[in-house]
Coordinates of C-alpha atoms in Angstrom, one line a residue:
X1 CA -113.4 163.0 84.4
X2 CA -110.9 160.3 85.6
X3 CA -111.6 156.7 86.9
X4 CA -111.9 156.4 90.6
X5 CA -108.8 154.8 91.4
X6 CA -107.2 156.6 93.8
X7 CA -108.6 154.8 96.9
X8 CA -109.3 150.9 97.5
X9 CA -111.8 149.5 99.2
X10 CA -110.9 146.3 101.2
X11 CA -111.8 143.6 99.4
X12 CA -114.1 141.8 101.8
X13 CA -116.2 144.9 103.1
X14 CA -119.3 146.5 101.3
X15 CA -120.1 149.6 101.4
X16 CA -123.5 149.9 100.0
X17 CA -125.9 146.7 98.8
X18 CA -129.2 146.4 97.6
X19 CA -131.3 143.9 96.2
X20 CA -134.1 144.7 93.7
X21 CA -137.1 141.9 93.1
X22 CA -138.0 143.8 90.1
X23 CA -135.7 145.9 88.0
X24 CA -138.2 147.5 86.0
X25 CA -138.8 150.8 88.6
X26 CA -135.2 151.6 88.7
X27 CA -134.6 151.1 84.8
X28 CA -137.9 153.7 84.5
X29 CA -136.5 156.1 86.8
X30 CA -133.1 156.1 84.8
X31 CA -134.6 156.5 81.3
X32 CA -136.3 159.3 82.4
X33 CA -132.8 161.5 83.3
X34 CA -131.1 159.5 80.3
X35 CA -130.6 162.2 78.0
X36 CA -127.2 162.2 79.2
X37 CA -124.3 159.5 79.2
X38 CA -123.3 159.9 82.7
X39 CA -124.8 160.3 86.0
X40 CA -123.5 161.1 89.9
X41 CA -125.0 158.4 92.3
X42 CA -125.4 159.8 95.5
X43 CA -126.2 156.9 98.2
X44 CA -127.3 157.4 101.3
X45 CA -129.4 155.7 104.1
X46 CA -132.8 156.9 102.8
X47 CA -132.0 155.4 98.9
X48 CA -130.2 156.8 96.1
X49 CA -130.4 160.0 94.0
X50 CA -128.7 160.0 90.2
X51 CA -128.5 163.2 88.8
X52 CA -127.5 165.0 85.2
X53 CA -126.9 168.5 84.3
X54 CA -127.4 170.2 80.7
X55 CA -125.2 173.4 79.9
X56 CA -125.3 174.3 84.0
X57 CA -128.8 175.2 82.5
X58 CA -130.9 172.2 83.6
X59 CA -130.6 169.7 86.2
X60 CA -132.6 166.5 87.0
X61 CA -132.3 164.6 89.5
X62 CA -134.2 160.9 89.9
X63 CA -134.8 159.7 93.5
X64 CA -135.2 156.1 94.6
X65 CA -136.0 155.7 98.2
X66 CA -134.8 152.4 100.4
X67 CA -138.3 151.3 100.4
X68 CA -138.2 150.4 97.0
X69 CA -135.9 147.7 97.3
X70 CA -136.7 144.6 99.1
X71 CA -133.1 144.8 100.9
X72 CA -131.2 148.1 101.2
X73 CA -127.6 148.2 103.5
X74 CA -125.0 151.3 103.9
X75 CA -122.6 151.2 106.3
X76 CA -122.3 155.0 107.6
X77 CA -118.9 153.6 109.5
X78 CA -117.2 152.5 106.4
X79 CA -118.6 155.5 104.4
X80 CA -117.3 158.1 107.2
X81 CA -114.2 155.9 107.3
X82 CA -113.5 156.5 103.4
X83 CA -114.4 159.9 103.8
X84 CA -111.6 160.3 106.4
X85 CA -109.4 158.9 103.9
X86 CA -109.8 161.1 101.0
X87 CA -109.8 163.8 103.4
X88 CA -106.4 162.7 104.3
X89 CA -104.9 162.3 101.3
X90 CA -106.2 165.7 100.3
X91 CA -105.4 168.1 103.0
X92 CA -105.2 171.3 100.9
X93 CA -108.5 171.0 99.5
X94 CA -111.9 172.4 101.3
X95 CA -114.0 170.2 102.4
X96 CA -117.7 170.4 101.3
X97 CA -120.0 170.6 103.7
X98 CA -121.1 168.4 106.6
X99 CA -123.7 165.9 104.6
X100 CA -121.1 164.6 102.6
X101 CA -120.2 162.4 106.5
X102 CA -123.3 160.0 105.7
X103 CA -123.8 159.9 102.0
X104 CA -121.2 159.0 99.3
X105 CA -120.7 160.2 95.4
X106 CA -119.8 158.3 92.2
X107 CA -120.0 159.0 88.6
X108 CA -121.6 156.3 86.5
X109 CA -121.8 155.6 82.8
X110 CA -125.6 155.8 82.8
X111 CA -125.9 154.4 79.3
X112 CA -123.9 151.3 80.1
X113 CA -125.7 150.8 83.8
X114 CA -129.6 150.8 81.8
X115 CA -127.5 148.5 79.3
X116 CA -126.6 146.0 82.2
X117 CA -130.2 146.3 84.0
X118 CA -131.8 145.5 80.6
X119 CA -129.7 142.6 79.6
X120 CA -132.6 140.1 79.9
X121 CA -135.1 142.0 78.0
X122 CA -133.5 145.6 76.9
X123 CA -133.3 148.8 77.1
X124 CA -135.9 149.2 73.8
X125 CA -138.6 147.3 75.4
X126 CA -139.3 149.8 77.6
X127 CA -140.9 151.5 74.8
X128 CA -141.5 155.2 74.3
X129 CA -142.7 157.5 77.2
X130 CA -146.3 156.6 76.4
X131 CA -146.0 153.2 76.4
X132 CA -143.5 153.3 79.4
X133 CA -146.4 155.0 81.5
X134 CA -148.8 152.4 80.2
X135 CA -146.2 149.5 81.1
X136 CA -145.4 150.9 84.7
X137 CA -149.2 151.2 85.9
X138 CA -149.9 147.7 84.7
X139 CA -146.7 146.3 86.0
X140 CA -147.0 147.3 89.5
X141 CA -150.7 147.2 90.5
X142 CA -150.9 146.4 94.3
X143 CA -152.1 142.8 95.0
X144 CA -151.4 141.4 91.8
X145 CA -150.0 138.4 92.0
X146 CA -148.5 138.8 88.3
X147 CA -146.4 141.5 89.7
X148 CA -143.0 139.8 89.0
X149 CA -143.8 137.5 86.9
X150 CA -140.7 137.1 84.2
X151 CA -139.2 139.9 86.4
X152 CA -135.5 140.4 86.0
X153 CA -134.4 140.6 90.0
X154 CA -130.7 142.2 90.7
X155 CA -128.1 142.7 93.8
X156 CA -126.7 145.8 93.2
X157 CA -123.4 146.2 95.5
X158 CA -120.2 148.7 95.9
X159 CA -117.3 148.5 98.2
X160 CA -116.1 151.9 98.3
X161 CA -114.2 154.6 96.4
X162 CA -112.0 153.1 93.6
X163 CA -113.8 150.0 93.1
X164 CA -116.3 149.4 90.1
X165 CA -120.3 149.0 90.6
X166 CA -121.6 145.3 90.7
X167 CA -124.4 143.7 89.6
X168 CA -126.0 140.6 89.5
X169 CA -129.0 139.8 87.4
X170 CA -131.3 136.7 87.3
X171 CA -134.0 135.8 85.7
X172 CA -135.6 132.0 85.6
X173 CA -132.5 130.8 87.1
X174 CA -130.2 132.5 84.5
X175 CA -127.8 134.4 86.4
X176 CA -125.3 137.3 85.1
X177 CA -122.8 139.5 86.5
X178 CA -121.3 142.6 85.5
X179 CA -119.4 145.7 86.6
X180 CA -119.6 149.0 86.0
X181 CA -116.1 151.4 86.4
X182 CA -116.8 154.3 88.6
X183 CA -115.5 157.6 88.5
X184 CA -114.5 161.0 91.0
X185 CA -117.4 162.7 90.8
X186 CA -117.0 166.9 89.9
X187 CA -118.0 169.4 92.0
X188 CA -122.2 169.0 90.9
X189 CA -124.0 171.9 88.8
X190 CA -125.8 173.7 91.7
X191 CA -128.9 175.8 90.9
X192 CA -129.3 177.0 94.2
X193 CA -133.4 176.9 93.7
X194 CA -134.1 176.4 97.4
X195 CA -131.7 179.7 98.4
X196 CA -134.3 182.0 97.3
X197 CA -137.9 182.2 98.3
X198 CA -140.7 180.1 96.6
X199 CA -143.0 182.7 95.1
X200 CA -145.4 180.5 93.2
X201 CA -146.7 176.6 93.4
X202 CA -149.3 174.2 92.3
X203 CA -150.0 170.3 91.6
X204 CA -151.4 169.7 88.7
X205 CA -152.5 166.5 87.9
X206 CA -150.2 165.1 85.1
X207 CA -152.8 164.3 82.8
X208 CA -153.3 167.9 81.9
X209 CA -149.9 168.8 81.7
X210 CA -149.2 166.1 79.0
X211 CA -152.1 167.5 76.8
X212 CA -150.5 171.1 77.1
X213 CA -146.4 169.5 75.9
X214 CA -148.6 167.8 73.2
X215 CA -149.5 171.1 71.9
X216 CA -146.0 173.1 72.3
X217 CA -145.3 174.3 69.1
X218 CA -142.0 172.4 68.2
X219 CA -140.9 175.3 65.9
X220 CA -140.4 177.5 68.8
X221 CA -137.3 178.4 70.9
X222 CA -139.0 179.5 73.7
X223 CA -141.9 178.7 76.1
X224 CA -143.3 181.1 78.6
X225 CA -144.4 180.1 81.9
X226 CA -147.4 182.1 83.5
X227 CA -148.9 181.8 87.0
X228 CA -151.6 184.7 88.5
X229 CA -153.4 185.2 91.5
X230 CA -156.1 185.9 89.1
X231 CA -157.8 184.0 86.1
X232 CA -156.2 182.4 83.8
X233 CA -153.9 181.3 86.7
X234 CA -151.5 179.5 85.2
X235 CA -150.7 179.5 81.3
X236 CA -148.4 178.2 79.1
X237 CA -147.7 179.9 75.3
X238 CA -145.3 179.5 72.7
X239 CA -144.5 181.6 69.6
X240 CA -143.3 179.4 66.3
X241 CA -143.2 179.5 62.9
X242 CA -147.0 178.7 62.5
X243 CA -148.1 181.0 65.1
X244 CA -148.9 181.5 68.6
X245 CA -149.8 178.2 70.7
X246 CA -151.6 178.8 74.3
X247 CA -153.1 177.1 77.3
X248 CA -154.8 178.3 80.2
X249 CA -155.9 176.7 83.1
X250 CA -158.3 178.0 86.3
X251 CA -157.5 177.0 90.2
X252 CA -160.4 174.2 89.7
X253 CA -160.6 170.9 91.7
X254 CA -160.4 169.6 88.8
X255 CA -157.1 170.2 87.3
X256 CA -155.2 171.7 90.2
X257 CA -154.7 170.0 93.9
X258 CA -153.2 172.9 95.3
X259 CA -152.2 176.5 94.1
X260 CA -150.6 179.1 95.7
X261 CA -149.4 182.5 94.6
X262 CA -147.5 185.0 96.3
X263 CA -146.5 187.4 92.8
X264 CA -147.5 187.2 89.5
X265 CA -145.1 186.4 87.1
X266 CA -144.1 185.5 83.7
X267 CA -140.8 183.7 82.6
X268 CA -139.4 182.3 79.4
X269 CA -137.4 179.0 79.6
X270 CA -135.7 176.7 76.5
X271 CA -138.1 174.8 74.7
X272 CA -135.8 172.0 74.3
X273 CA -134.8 172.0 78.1
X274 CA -138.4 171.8 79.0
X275 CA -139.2 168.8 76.6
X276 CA -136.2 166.7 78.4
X277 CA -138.8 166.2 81.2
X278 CA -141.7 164.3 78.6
X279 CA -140.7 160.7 79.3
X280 CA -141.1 161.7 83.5
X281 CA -144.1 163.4 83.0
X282 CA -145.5 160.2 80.7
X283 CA -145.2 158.1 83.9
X284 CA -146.2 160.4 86.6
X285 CA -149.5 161.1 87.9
X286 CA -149.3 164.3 89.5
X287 CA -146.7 167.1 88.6
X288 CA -145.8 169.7 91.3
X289 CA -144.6 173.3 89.6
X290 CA -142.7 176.1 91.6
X291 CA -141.5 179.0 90.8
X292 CA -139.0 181.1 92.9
X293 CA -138.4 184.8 93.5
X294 CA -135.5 184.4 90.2
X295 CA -137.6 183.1 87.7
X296 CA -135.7 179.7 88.3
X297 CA -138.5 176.6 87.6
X298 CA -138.9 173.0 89.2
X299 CA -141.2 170.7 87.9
X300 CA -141.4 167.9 90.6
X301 CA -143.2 164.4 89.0
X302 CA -144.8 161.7 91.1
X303 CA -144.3 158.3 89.9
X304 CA -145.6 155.4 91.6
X305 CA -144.3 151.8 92.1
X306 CA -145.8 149.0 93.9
X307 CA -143.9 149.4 97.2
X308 CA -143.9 153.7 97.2
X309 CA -143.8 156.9 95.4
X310 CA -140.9 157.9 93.9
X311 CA -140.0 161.1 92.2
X312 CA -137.9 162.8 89.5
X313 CA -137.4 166.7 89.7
X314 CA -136.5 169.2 86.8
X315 CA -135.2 172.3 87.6
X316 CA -134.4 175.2 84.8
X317 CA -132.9 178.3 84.6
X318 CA -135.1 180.8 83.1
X319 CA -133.9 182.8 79.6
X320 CA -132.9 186.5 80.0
X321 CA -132.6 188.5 76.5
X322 CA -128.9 190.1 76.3
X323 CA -130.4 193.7 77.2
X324 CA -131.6 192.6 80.6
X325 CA -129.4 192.1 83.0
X326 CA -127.9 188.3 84.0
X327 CA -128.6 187.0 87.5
X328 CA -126.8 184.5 88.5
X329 CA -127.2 181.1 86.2
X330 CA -129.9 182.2 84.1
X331 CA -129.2 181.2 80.7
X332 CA -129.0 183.8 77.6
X333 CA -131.9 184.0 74.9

């Protein structure tokens, strides 16, 4: 990874701005992808989308859309202008695809950017995931005029390739800046979940689904994933040192909003991949799981916030023991 310094924006021109009267539902968002140090910021007219990847294995993706912000600007002249640029300077190379003409990459140091959005009240007090879901609810009920009160508002802005990421906080009247260096992104870990067909689905209502990670026994490797067109119709089971941990749970009104099965199947993912998604699922009030044709798994969380609902998706590659054969990404048991 090298610092983005090949191309300049002008200094007068701003490529993307955005003001925040609360920073509280971004820094949320964040911590809930944040067991890595960096992030790719894709920003585009309908909001942003930061992203990490673990061992081409895993990749989450948080997504903030333009509603959220009180104020939200991105020039698509500008952005296709820079886009021009790099494509100038870089004959030789392939280009990427046509969405890259109204969007635009950079890498982030993720730690230091939750660092800089926490500097009036830090990153710890967002507590645990529990608390963080407790927090979130209480913070952003609609119609209370507590809402903001003691909020930490923020302009985030960025001119353009090679220039760093600024912000500026303010909180009763105490104003700070900073900037954050940016980086060229890397080609992104693609697990190509929406190239194959979607064989199972549901929405659970998160609730349940916290109970069931609460149970996971810690001591395995493993956890197997089960949805059936018949009873129990979807169940999850782990095998650990203290025996054999499993949860079932029935199409009912009462746990699922919506199921839908095409083939039965059973796959095994990484315990510790799986638990990366705990602080999401804390906040979230509904959880949608599919499940396509390779065994690959996303688990889509619904988080609100005052002005919308925002999400953060999960998607895994499934475990293969060495005698079966490898597909594609799927990672080795």
């Amino acid at each position: 990874m090298t610092l983005a310094r090949g191309m300049t924006a002008e200094p007068d021109s701003m490529l993307f701005r955005a003001k925040l009267a609360n920073v509280r539902p971004l820094v949320n968002m964040l911590k809930t992808i944040s067991f890595r140090p960096r992030t790719c910021c894709v920003i585009s007219p309908d909001g942003l989308v930061f992203t990490v990847d673990e061992s081409q294995c895993l990749v989450a993706q948080a997504y903030l859309r333009s509603e959220i912000f009180t104020a939200f600007s991105y020039d698509l002249q500008l952005a296709e202008h820079y886009r021009n640029q790099e494509q100038e300077s870089f004959e030789d190379e392939v280009s990427q695809g046509g969405e890259q003409s109204d969007t635009t990459q950079v890498v982030l140091s993720l730690d230091n950017l939750i660092e800089c959005l926490t500097l009036f009240y830090g990153p710890s007090s967002a507590g645990n995931a529990q608390s963080t879901a407790l927090s979130t609810s209480s913070l952003y009920t609609p119609g209370n005029p507590g809402d903001l009160r003691g909020a930490t508002t923020a302009i985030i802005g960025f001119k353009g390739p090679g220039a760093d990421l600024e912000l500026m906080l303010e909180e009763r009247g105490t104003i700070s800046e900073c900037r954050l260096s940016t980086f060229v992104p890397e080609p992104p870990v693609d697990l190509q979940f929406s190239h194959y067909p979607t064989t199972q689905q549901l929405i659970i209502r998160s609730e349940w689904l916290r109970d069931a990670f609460n149970e996971l026994d810690s001591t395995s490797e493993s956890v197997y994933i089960s949805i059936a067109s018949t009873e129990p119709h979807f169940r999850i089971s782990t095998i650990g040192e203290s025996g054999s941990t499993d949860m079932t749970y029935s199409n009912s009104e009462r746990i699922l909003d919506s199921f839908f099965c095409n083939e039965d199947q059973e796959n095994k993912y990484k315990l510790s991949l799986i638990l990366k998604c705990k602080q999401a699922l804390a906040m979230s009030e509904k959880t949608k799981i599919r499940i396509n044709q390779r065994g690959f798994l996303s688990l889509q969380f619904m988080i609100p916030t005052a002005a919308d609902v925002s999400f953060v998706n999960f998607v895994f590659a499934p475990l293969v023991s060495t005698d079966e054969p490898a597909a594609g990404a799927t990672a080795r048991a």
